[in-house]
Amino acid sequence: MDNTEFTKLAESAIALIADTIETEDKDCVIEVDFQGDILNLVTNQGVYVINKHSAAKEIWLSSPISGPHHFYYNAEKWQSRNNIDLFTILQQELEITFTYIKL
């Protein structure tokens, strides 16, 4: 995957996370702060930080619950080396339903 394709896929995934939370978080318990390439989600459990790492062609997640994760794009999804899906972790920890959208 070249840098242009990676950037498009990573930015689409991060924007999808921000947009879904803003839409699905009816009680407004998650504060969404999206600045540049960094998405901060402030929750009662702590702060989630999600950003793209262009050199590694990965999306990095820092979770106050499960810790740090690195996700690479494989077979139309963002997954970790342990086969954990980015959206699955966020769905479980944030209790937000992410509708699958092909990126």
PDB file of C-alpha atoms in Angstrom:
ATOM      1  CA  MET A   1       0.000   0.000   0.000  1.00  0.00           C
ATOM      2  CA  ASP A   2       1.393   3.386  -0.913  1.00  0.00           C
ATOM      3  CA  ASN A   3       1.316   6.450   1.359  1.00  0.00           C
ATOM      4  CA  THR A   4      -1.618   8.070  -0.436  1.00  0.00           C
ATOM      5  CA  GLU A   5      -3.815   5.002  -0.063  1.00  0.00           C
ATOM      6  CA  PHE A   6      -2.783   4.551   3.578  1.00  0.00           C
ATOM      7  CA  THR A   7      -3.557   8.187   4.380  1.00  0.00           C
ATOM      8  CA  LYS A   8      -6.987   7.956   2.771  1.00  0.00           C
ATOM      9  CA  LEU A   9      -7.890   4.715   4.579  1.00  0.00           C
ATOM     10  CA  ALA A  10      -6.554   5.827   7.967  1.00  0.00           C
ATOM     11  CA  GLU A  11      -8.190   9.255   7.845  1.00  0.00           C
ATOM     12  CA  SER A  12     -11.499   7.672   6.778  1.00  0.00           C
ATOM     13  CA  ALA A  13     -11.374   5.196   9.671  1.00  0.00           C
ATOM     14  CA  ILE A  14     -10.567   7.861  12.263  1.00  0.00           C
ATOM     15  CA  ALA A  15     -13.269  10.190  10.904  1.00  0.00           C
ATOM     16  CA  LEU A  16     -15.749   7.285  11.013  1.00  0.00           C
ATOM     17  CA  ILE A  17     -14.924   6.730  14.687  1.00  0.00           C
ATOM     18  CA  ALA A  18     -15.449  10.408  15.519  1.00  0.00           C
ATOM     19  CA  ASP A  19     -18.654  10.697  13.486  1.00  0.00           C
ATOM     20  CA  THR A  20     -20.150   7.501  14.912  1.00  0.00           C
ATOM     21  CA  ILE A  21     -19.484   8.520  18.484  1.00  0.00           C
ATOM     22  CA  GLU A  22     -20.959  11.975  17.937  1.00  0.00           C
ATOM     23  CA  THR A  23     -24.078  10.353  16.435  1.00  0.00           C
ATOM     24  CA  GLU A  24     -24.490   7.349  18.755  1.00  0.00           C
ATOM     25  CA  ASP A  25     -23.488   8.890  22.105  1.00  0.00           C
ATOM     26  CA  LYS A  26     -26.992  10.153  22.915  1.00  0.00           C
ATOM     27  CA  ASP A  27     -26.113  10.991  26.543  1.00  0.00           C
ATOM     28  CA  CYS A  28     -22.967  12.910  25.515  1.00  0.00           C
ATOM     29  CA  VAL A  29     -20.720  11.021  27.928  1.00  0.00           C
ATOM     30  CA  ILE A  30     -17.795  10.909  25.464  1.00  0.00           C
ATOM     31  CA  GLU A  31     -16.097  14.163  24.545  1.00  0.00           C
ATOM     32  CA  VAL A  32     -14.739  14.045  20.983  1.00  0.00           C
ATOM     33  CA  ASP A  33     -11.734  16.260  20.269  1.00  0.00           C
ATOM     34  CA  PHE A  34     -10.454  15.879  16.700  1.00  0.00           C
ATOM     35  CA  GLN A  35      -7.441  18.052  15.892  1.00  0.00           C
ATOM     36  CA  GLY A  36      -5.329  17.388  12.831  1.00  0.00           C
ATOM     37  CA  ASP A  37      -4.509  13.695  12.694  1.00  0.00           C
ATOM     38  CA  ILE A  38      -5.196  13.038  16.375  1.00  0.00           C
ATOM     39  CA  LEU A  39      -8.537  12.003  17.823  1.00  0.00           C
ATOM     40  CA  ASN A  40      -8.927  12.275  21.593  1.00  0.00           C
ATOM     41  CA  LEU A  41     -11.943  10.674  23.266  1.00  0.00           C
ATOM     42  CA  VAL A  42     -12.439  11.809  26.842  1.00  0.00           C
ATOM     43  CA  THR A  43     -14.489   9.287  28.829  1.00  0.00           C
ATOM     44  CA  ASN A  44     -15.200   8.485  32.469  1.00  0.00           C
ATOM     45  CA  GLN A  45     -12.545   5.747  32.219  1.00  0.00           C
ATOM     46  CA  GLY A  46      -9.877   8.118  30.881  1.00  0.00           C
ATOM     47  CA  VAL A  47      -8.652   9.452  27.555  1.00  0.00           C
ATOM     48  CA  TYR A  48      -8.411   7.423  24.357  1.00  0.00           C
ATOM     49  CA  VAL A  49      -5.933   8.693  21.779  1.00  0.00           C
ATOM     50  CA  ILE A  50      -6.236   7.520  18.171  1.00  0.00           C
ATOM     51  CA  ASN A  51      -3.896   8.644  15.412  1.00  0.00           C
ATOM     52  CA  LYS A  52      -2.350   7.504  12.164  1.00  0.00           C
ATOM     53  CA  HIS A  53       1.323   6.635  12.081  1.00  0.00           C
ATOM     54  CA  SER A  54       2.413   7.118   8.487  1.00  0.00           C
ATOM     55  CA  ALA A  55       5.915   5.658   8.790  1.00  0.00           C
ATOM     56  CA  ALA A  56       4.553   2.317  10.043  1.00  0.00           C
ATOM     57  CA  LYS A  57       1.324   2.602   8.005  1.00  0.00           C
ATOM     58  CA  GLU A  58      -0.674   1.889  11.152  1.00  0.00           C
ATOM     59  CA  ILE A  59      -3.390   3.416  13.277  1.00  0.00           C
ATOM     60  CA  TRP A  60      -2.314   3.671  16.880  1.00  0.00           C
ATOM     61  CA  LEU A  61      -4.724   3.504  19.791  1.00  0.00           C
ATOM     62  CA  SER A  62      -3.948   4.299  23.384  1.00  0.00           C
ATOM     63  CA  SER A  63      -6.771   2.976  25.574  1.00  0.00           C
ATOM     64  CA  PRO A  64      -7.120   3.661  29.307  1.00  0.00           C
ATOM     65  CA  ILE A  65      -8.681   0.198  29.608  1.00  0.00           C
ATOM     66  CA  SER A  66      -6.712  -2.160  27.346  1.00  0.00           C
ATOM     67  CA  GLY A  67      -3.527  -0.153  26.796  1.00  0.00           C
ATOM     68  CA  PRO A  68      -1.658   0.561  23.552  1.00  0.00           C
ATOM     69  CA  HIS A  69      -2.499  -1.093  20.238  1.00  0.00           C
ATOM     70  CA  HIS A  70      -1.154  -0.813  16.692  1.00  0.00           C
ATOM     71  CA  PHE A  71      -3.461  -1.660  13.779  1.00  0.00           C
ATOM     72  CA  TYR A  72      -2.548  -2.323  10.182  1.00  0.00           C
ATOM     73  CA  TYR A  73      -4.936  -2.527   7.246  1.00  0.00           C
ATOM     74  CA  ASN A  74      -5.605  -6.085   6.136  1.00  0.00           C
ATOM     75  CA  ALA A  75      -8.484  -7.549   4.161  1.00  0.00           C
ATOM     76  CA  GLU A  76     -10.677  -4.460   4.436  1.00  0.00           C
ATOM     77  CA  LYS A  77     -10.254  -4.010   8.207  1.00  0.00           C
ATOM     78  CA  TRP A  78      -7.852  -2.516  10.707  1.00  0.00           C
ATOM     79  CA  GLN A  79      -6.411  -5.290  12.864  1.00  0.00           C
ATOM     80  CA  SER A  80      -3.616  -5.763  15.353  1.00  0.00           C
ATOM     81  CA  ARG A  81      -0.898  -8.418  15.176  1.00  0.00           C
ATOM     82  CA  ASN A  82      -3.076 -10.359  17.659  1.00  0.00           C
ATOM     83  CA  ASN A  83      -6.004 -10.288  15.182  1.00  0.00           C
ATOM     84  CA  ILE A  84      -7.963  -7.775  17.238  1.00  0.00           C
ATOM     85  CA  ASP A  85     -10.107  -5.416  15.181  1.00  0.00           C
ATOM     86  CA  LEU A  86      -9.900  -1.666  15.912  1.00  0.00           C
ATOM     87  CA  PHE A  87     -13.656  -1.164  15.789  1.00  0.00           C
ATOM     88  CA  THR A  88     -14.316  -4.235  17.954  1.00  0.00           C
ATOM     89  CA  ILE A  89     -12.115  -2.902  20.760  1.00  0.00           C
ATOM     90  CA  LEU A  90     -13.770   0.503  20.624  1.00  0.00           C
ATOM     91  CA  GLN A  91     -17.246  -1.011  20.472  1.00  0.00           C
ATOM     92  CA  GLN A  92     -16.583  -3.162  23.538  1.00  0.00           C
ATOM     93  CA  GLU A  93     -14.887  -0.480  25.606  1.00  0.00           C
ATOM     94  CA  LEU A  94     -17.031   2.522  24.640  1.00  0.00           C
ATOM     95  CA  GLU A  95     -20.310   0.640  24.238  1.00  0.00           C
ATOM     96  CA  ILE A  96     -20.873   2.352  20.888  1.00  0.00           C
ATOM     97  CA  THR A  97     -22.079   0.352  17.894  1.00  0.00           C
ATOM     98  CA  PHE A  98     -20.021   0.893  14.763  1.00  0.00           C
ATOM     99  CA  THR A  99     -21.874   0.010  11.589  1.00  0.00           C
ATOM    100  CA  TYR A 100     -19.507  -1.594   9.120  1.00  0.00           C
ATOM    101  CA  ILE A 101     -18.675   0.703   6.276  1.00  0.00           C
ATOM    102  CA  LYS A 102     -16.213  -0.429   3.667  1.00  0.00           C
ATOM    103  CA  LEU A 103     -13.365   2.041   3.746  1.00  0.00           C
TER     104      LEU A 103
END
